[in-house]
Every structure is written in C-alpha cells, then in structure tokens.
Short mmCIF file of C-alpha atoms in Angstrom, two decimals:
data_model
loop_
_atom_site.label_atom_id
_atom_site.label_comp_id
_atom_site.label_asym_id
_atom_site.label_seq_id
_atom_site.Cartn_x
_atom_site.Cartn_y
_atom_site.Cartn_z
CA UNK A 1 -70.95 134.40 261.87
CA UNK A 2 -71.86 134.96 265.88
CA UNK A 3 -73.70 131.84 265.69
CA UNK A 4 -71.18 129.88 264.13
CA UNK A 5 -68.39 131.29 266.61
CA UNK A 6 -70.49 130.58 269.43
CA UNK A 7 -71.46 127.12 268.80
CA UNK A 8 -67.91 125.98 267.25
CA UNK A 9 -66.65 127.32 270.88
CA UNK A 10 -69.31 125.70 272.75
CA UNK A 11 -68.12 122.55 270.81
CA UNK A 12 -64.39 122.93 271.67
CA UNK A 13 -64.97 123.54 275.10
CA UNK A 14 -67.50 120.19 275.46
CA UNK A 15 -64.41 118.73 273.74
CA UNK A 16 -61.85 119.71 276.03
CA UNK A 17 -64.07 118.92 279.11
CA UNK A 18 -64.43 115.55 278.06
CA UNK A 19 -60.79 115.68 277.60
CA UNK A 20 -60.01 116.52 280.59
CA UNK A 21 -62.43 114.25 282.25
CA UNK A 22 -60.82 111.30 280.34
CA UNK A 23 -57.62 112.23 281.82
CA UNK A 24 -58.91 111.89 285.19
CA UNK A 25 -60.76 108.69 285.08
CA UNK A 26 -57.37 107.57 283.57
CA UNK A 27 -59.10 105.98 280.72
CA UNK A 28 -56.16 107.57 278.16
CA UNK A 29 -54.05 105.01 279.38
CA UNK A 30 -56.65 102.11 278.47
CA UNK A 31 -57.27 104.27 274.77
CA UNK A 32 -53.61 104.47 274.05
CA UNK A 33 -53.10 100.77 275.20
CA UNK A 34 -55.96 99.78 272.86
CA UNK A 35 -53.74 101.67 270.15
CA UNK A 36 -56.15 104.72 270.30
CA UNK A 37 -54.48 107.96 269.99
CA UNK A 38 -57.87 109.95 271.02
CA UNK A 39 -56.83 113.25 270.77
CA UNK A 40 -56.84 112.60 266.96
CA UNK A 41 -60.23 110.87 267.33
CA UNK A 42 -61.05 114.09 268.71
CA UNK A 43 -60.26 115.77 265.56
CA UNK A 44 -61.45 113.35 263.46
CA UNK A 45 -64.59 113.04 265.06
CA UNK A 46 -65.11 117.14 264.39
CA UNK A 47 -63.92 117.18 260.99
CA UNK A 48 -66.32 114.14 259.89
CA UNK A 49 -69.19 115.48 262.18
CA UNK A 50 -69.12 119.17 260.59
CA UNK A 51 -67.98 118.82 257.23
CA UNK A 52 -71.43 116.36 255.94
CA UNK A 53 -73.49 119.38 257.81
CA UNK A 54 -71.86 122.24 256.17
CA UNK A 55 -71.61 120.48 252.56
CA UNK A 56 -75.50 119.92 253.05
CA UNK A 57 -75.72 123.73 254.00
CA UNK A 58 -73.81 125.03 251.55
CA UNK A 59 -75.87 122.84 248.32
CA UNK A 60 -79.09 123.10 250.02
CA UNK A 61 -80.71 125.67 247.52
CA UNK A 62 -79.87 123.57 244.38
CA UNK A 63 -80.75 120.57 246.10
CA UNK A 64 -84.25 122.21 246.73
CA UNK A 65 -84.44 123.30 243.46
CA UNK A 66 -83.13 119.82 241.78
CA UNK A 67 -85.79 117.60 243.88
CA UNK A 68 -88.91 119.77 243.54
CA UNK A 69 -88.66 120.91 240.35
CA UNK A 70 -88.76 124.58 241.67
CA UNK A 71 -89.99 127.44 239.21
CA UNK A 72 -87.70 130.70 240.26
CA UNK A 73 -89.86 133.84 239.95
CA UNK A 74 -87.45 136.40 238.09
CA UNK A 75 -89.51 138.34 236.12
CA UNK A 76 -93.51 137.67 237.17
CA UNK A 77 -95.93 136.27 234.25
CA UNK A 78 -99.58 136.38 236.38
CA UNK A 79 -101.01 138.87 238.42
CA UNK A 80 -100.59 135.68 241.40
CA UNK A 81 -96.37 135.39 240.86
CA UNK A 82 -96.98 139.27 241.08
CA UNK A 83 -98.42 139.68 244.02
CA UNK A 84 -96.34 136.52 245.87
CA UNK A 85 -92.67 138.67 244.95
CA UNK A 86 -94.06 142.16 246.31
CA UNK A 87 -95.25 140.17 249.20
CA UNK A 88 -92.12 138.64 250.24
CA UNK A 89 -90.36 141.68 249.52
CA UNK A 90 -92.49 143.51 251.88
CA UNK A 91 -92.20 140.91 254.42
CA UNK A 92 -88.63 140.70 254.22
CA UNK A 93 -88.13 144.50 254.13
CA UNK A 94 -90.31 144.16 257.72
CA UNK A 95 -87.94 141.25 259.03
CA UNK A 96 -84.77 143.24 257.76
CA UNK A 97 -82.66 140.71 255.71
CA UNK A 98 -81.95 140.43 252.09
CA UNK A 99 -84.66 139.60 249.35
CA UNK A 100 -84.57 135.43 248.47
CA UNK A 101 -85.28 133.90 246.04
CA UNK A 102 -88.70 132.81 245.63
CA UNK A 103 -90.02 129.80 243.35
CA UNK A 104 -92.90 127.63 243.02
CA UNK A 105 -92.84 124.02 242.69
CA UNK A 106 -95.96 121.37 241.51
CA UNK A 107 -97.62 119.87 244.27
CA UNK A 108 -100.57 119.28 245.38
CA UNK A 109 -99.31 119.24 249.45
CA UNK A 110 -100.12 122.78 250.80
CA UNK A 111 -96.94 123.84 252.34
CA UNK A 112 -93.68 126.00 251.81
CA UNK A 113 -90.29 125.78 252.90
CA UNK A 114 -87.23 128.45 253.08
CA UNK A 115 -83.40 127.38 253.12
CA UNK A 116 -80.22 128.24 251.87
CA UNK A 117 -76.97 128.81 253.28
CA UNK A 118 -77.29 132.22 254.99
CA UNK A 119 -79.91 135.64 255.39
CA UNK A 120 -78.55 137.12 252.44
CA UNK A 121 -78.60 133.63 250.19
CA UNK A 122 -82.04 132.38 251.06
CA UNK A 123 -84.92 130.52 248.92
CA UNK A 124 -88.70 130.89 250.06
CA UNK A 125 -90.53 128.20 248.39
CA UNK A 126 -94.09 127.62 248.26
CA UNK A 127 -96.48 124.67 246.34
CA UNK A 128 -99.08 125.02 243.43
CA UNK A 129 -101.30 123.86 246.55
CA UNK A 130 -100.63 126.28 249.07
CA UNK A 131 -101.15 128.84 246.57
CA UNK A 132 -104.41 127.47 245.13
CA UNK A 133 -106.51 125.97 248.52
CA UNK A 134 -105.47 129.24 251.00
CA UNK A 135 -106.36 132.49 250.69
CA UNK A 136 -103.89 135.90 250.41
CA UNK A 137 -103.78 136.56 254.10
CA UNK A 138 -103.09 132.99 255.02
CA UNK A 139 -100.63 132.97 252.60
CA UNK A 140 -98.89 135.90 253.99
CA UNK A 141 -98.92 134.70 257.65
CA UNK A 142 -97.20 131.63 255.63
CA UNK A 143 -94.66 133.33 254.31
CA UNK A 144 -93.72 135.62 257.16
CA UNK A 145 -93.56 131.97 259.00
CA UNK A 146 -90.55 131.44 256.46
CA UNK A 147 -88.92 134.94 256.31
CA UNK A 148 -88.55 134.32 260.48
CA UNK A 149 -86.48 131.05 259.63
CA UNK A 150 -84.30 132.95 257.29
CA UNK A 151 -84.10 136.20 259.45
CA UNK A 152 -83.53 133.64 262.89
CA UNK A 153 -80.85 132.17 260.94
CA UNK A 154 -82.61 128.86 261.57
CA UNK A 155 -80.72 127.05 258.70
CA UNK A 156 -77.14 127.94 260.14
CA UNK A 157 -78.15 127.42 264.11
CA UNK A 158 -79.64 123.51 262.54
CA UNK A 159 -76.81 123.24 260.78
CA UNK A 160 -74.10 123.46 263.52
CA UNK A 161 -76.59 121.96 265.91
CA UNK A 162 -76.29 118.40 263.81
CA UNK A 163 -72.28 119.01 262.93
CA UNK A 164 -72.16 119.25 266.94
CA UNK A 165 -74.84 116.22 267.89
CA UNK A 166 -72.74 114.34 264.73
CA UNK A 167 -68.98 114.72 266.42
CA UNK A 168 -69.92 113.13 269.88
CA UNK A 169 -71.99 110.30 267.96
CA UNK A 170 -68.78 109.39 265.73
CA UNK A 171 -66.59 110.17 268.99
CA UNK A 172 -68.40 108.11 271.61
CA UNK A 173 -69.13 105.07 268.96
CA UNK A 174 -65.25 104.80 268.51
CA UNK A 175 -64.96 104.47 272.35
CA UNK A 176 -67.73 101.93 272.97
CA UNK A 177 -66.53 99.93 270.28
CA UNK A 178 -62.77 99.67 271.45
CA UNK A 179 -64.89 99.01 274.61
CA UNK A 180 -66.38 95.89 273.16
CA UNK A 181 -63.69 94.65 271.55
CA UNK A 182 -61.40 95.11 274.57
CA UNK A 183 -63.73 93.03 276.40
CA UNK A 184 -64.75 90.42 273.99
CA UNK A 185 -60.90 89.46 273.48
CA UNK A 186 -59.54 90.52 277.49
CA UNK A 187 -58.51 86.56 277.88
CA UNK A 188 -56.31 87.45 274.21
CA UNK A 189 -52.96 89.87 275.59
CA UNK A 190 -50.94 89.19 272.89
CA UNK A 191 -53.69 90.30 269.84
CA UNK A 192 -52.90 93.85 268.52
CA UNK A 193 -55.24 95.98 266.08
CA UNK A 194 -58.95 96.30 266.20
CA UNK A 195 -61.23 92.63 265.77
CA UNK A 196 -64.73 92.56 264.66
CA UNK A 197 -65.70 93.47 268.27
CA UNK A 198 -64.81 97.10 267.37
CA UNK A 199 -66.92 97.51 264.43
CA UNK A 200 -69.41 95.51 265.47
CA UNK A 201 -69.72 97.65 268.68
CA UNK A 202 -69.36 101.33 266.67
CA UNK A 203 -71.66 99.82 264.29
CA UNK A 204 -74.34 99.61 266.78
CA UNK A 205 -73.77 102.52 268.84
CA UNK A 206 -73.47 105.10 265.87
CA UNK A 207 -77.54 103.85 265.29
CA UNK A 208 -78.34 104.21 269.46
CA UNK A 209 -76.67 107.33 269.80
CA UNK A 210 -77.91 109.12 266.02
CA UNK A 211 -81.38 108.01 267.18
CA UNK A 212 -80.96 109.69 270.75
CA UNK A 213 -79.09 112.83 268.69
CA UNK A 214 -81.89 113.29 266.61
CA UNK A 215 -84.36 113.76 269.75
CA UNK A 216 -81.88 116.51 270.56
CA UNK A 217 -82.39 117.95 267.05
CA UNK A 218 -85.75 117.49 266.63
CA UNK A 219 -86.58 119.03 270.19
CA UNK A 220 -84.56 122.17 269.15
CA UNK A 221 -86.65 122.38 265.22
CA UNK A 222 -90.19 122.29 267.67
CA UNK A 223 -88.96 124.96 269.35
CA UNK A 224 -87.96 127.16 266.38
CA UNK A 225 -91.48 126.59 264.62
CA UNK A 226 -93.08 128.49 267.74
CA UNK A 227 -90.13 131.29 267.23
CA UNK A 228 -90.99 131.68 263.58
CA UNK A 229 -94.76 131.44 264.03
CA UNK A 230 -94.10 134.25 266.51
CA UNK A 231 -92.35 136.23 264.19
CA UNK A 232 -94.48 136.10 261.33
CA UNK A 233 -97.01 137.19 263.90
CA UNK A 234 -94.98 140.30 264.35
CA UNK A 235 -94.17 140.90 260.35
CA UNK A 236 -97.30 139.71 258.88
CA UNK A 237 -99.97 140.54 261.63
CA UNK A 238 -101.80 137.52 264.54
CA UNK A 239 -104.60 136.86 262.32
CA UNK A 240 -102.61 136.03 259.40
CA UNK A 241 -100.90 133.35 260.84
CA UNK A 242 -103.40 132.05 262.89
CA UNK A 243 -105.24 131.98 259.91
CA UNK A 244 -102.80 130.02 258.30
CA UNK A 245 -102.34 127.61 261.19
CA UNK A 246 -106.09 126.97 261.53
CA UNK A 247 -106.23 127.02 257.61
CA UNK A 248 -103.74 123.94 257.68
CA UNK A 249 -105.68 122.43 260.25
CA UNK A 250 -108.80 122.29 258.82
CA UNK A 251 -107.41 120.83 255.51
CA UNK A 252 -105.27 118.40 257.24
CA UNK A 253 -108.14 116.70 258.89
CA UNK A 254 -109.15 114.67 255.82
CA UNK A 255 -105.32 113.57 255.81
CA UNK A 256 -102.72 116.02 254.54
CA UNK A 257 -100.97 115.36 251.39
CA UNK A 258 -97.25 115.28 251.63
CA UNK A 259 -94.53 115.71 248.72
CA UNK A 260 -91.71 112.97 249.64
CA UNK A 261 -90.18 113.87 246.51
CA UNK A 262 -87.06 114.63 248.85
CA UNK A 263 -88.23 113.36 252.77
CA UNK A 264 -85.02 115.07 254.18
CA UNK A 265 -86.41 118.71 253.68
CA UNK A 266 -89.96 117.90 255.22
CA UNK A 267 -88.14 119.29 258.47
CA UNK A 268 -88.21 123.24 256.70
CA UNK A 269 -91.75 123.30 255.61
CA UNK A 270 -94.32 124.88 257.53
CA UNK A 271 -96.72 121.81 257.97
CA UNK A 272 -94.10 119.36 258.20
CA UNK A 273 -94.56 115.55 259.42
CA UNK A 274 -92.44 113.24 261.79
CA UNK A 275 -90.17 111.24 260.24
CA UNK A 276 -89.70 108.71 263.31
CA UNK A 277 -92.34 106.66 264.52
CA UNK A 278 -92.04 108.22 268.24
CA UNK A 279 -93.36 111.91 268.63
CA UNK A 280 -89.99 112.84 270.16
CA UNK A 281 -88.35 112.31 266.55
CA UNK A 282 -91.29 115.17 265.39
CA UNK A 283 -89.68 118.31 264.15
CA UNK A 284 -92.86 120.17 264.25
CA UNK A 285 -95.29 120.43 267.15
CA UNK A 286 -98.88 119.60 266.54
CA UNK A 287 -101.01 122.09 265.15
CA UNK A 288 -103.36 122.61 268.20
CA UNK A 289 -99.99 123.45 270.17
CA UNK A 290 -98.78 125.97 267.78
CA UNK A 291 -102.51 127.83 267.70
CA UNK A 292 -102.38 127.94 271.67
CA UNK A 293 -99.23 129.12 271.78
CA UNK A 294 -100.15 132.38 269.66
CA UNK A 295 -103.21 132.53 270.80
CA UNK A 296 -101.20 133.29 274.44
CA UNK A 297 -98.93 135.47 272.79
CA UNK A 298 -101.70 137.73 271.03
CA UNK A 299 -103.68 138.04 274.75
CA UNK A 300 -100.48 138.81 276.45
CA UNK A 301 -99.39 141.67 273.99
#
C-alpha cells in the first residue's frame, strides 16, 4: 500500500506540474480551441494508463498458471517436491513474507519466475529443467532470487511503474496528434472535429513514445535483478547464488533454451532474455554483470 500511495502521488503531482506548465505556455487556449478539454484527457489518460496494469496484476497468477501448464505443489508426492516446499518455506520465513504458492511447470529452459498480485498472494515457479540440470544449492540461491522479488514487492513497484510510463504515453500522443492535425489543416478555419491528421499523428507517437517508455521500464527491471540477487545473497547465503548465476552461465553458453509459451512473463524469470532488439529494451543485465556485482558485494561485507 506505501508503494502504491507513493507512486499514485508522484503521478498526480507530474500531472499537475504539467498542468500547470500548460497553463503558462498558454497552450490550453490552443487545446480548448482544437475542442480539447485536457483536463479530462488528464483523467482519461490515468484511468486507461492504470487500469490495463492493474487488471494484468491482479490475473497474473492464473495467467501463469493457464500458459505454463503449472503443477501447484499442495501436498508433496517425491522426496524432490519435498524438499523444494520446505525450502521456500525456509527462505520465505528468512525474507519475512507469507508462504506462495509454489508449482512446477514442463520445460526444458532452466529458469523460474515469481508473481502475483501482492507479498501475501505470491507464486514461485520453477521448470522441470531448472530442477533437473542444477544442483540443491544453486537451486536455493534461485529461489531466494525469487522470494526477494516477492518480499521487494517487485510485482506492485512494475506494476505502477508501467500504469505511470502508460498515462503520459496516451496523454502526450493525444497532444501531438491534435498537433498534427492542427497543422496539416491551419489554411482550413472553418473545419471542426478531429481529421485523419489526429489519428494518424497519435497513431505514431503512442509507438515512439511506448518504445522510449519501455527503456524507462526496462532500465528500472535491470536494476531490481541486482536488488534481488542481493537479497537472495542475504537469505540463501553468496555462494548459492553465485552458484546459480555462474551455473546459468555455463549452461547458457551452448545457447539457452527459452519457454515462449507466454513471451510477456520472460521479464520475471531469473535468466530472462531481451525482448527488443536494442540492449536498452533488456530487462535483465548480462550475466557477467550480475556475478561482478556480487562478487563486490561479498568483498565489501
């Protein structure tokens, strides 16, 4: 809840900045003559940049569960399911937040992945391929990598962070494309109502400006993979993450195998991939950058 509050007034207040500096470059005048009443588009924009972000949130467990087939551990059949619920319940005794839910889905990618919509209402899933090509301390460092996420609140802080990067993209794209409709019909006083200049112009602008959002986002998901490698240093021990990380690196050196069954949660797992082709679009640093960075943190402590 104190991220939520903090971020939806950090959003209100870049809202009534950019109010205020509308105001003063007089440009209301040239919205309302273009028949834009923008304190509505303010709204609007909020309501339609939030409310995809929070539906996601709030169906992200089932839609985990729905695209990877997951297997929920409720009562353990091996000696392996065992030991991987007394492990995370350990680990998330250590990182003090409620117990998740933990499944296994069928894959041969060696990763894992945590969402859900809060601490308490988590999932910590991990593949047939994680559990079969590392060993039990590598695995651990792996999970304590998720248990961070959940305890960070990474889900919610991602969450807000797109609803926010989301209401300036459908905010500003309005704006450009009264912009380029103004000016592709300025010889044409008497035409009323938005042309094809408009759309045309928020067409194009909602791709430029999601594109230069999702650096925004993606910068902010590298930095929470160092937090949460961090953390499972402190919950699981250094050498069982940095056994995990070097783990991962060896085997993704003959090409790591990736489950696109559903691309949009590669950004949760622990080894995921960019989805862009620039490496500012990467929501997870390289490998050799997250070993040096604990490799700093172990010397320092």
């Amino acid at each position: 809840m104190k991220r939520i509050f903090l971020l939806t007034v950090t959003n209100v207040a870049v809202l009534v900045l950019l109010t205020a500096v509308i105001s003063l470059l007089h440009l209301d005048r040239w919205l309302t003559a273009a028949g834009i009443n923008y304190p509505l588009l303010l709204v609007f924009s909020l309501v339609v940049g939030f409310s995809g972000s929070f539906i996601s949130l709030a169906i992200s467990k089932w839609m985990a569960k729905m695209a990877y087939q997951i297997q929920i551990i409720d009562s353990p059949q091996t000696e392996g399911e065992e030991w991987l619920l007394n492990t995370v319940r350990s680990l998330a005794a250590r990182a003090r937040i409620a117990m998740p839910e933990v499944g296994i889905y069928q894959s041969p990618e060696v990763n894992a992945f945590a969402t859900g919509p809060s601490r308490s209402n988590a999932l910590v899933a991990v593949s047939s391929g994680l559990l079969s090509q590392m060993n039990r301390r590598q695995i651990e460092g792996v999970l304590g990598h998720e248990l961070t996420h959940v305890s960070n609140g990474d889900m919610v802080t991602m969450t807000l962070l797109q609803g926010v990067v989301n209401t300036f993209v459908v905010f500003l794209s309005r704006i450009i494309g009264v912009a380029v409709d103004s000016f592709l019909n300025r010889d044409n006083d008497e035409r009323r109502g938005m042309g094809m200049g408009f759309f045309i112009g928020m067409f194009l602008s909602e791709i430029v400006l999601g594109i230069l959002a999702s650096f925004i986002v993606a910068w902010y998901s590298r930095q929470r993979e160092f937090r949460a490698d961090a953390g499972s240093a402190h919950i699981a021990g250094p050498d069982a993450m940095l056994s995990a990380l070097r783990g991962l690196q060896a085997l993704s050196e003959g090409g790591p195998v990736i489950d696109e069954r559903s691309a949009s949660l590669n950004t949760l797992k622990i080894n995921g991939k960019p989805s862009g082709f620039l490496s500012l679009l990467a929501t997870h640093p390289p490998l050799e950058e997250r070993i040096a960075a604990l490799e700093r943190l172990q010397v320092a402590a």
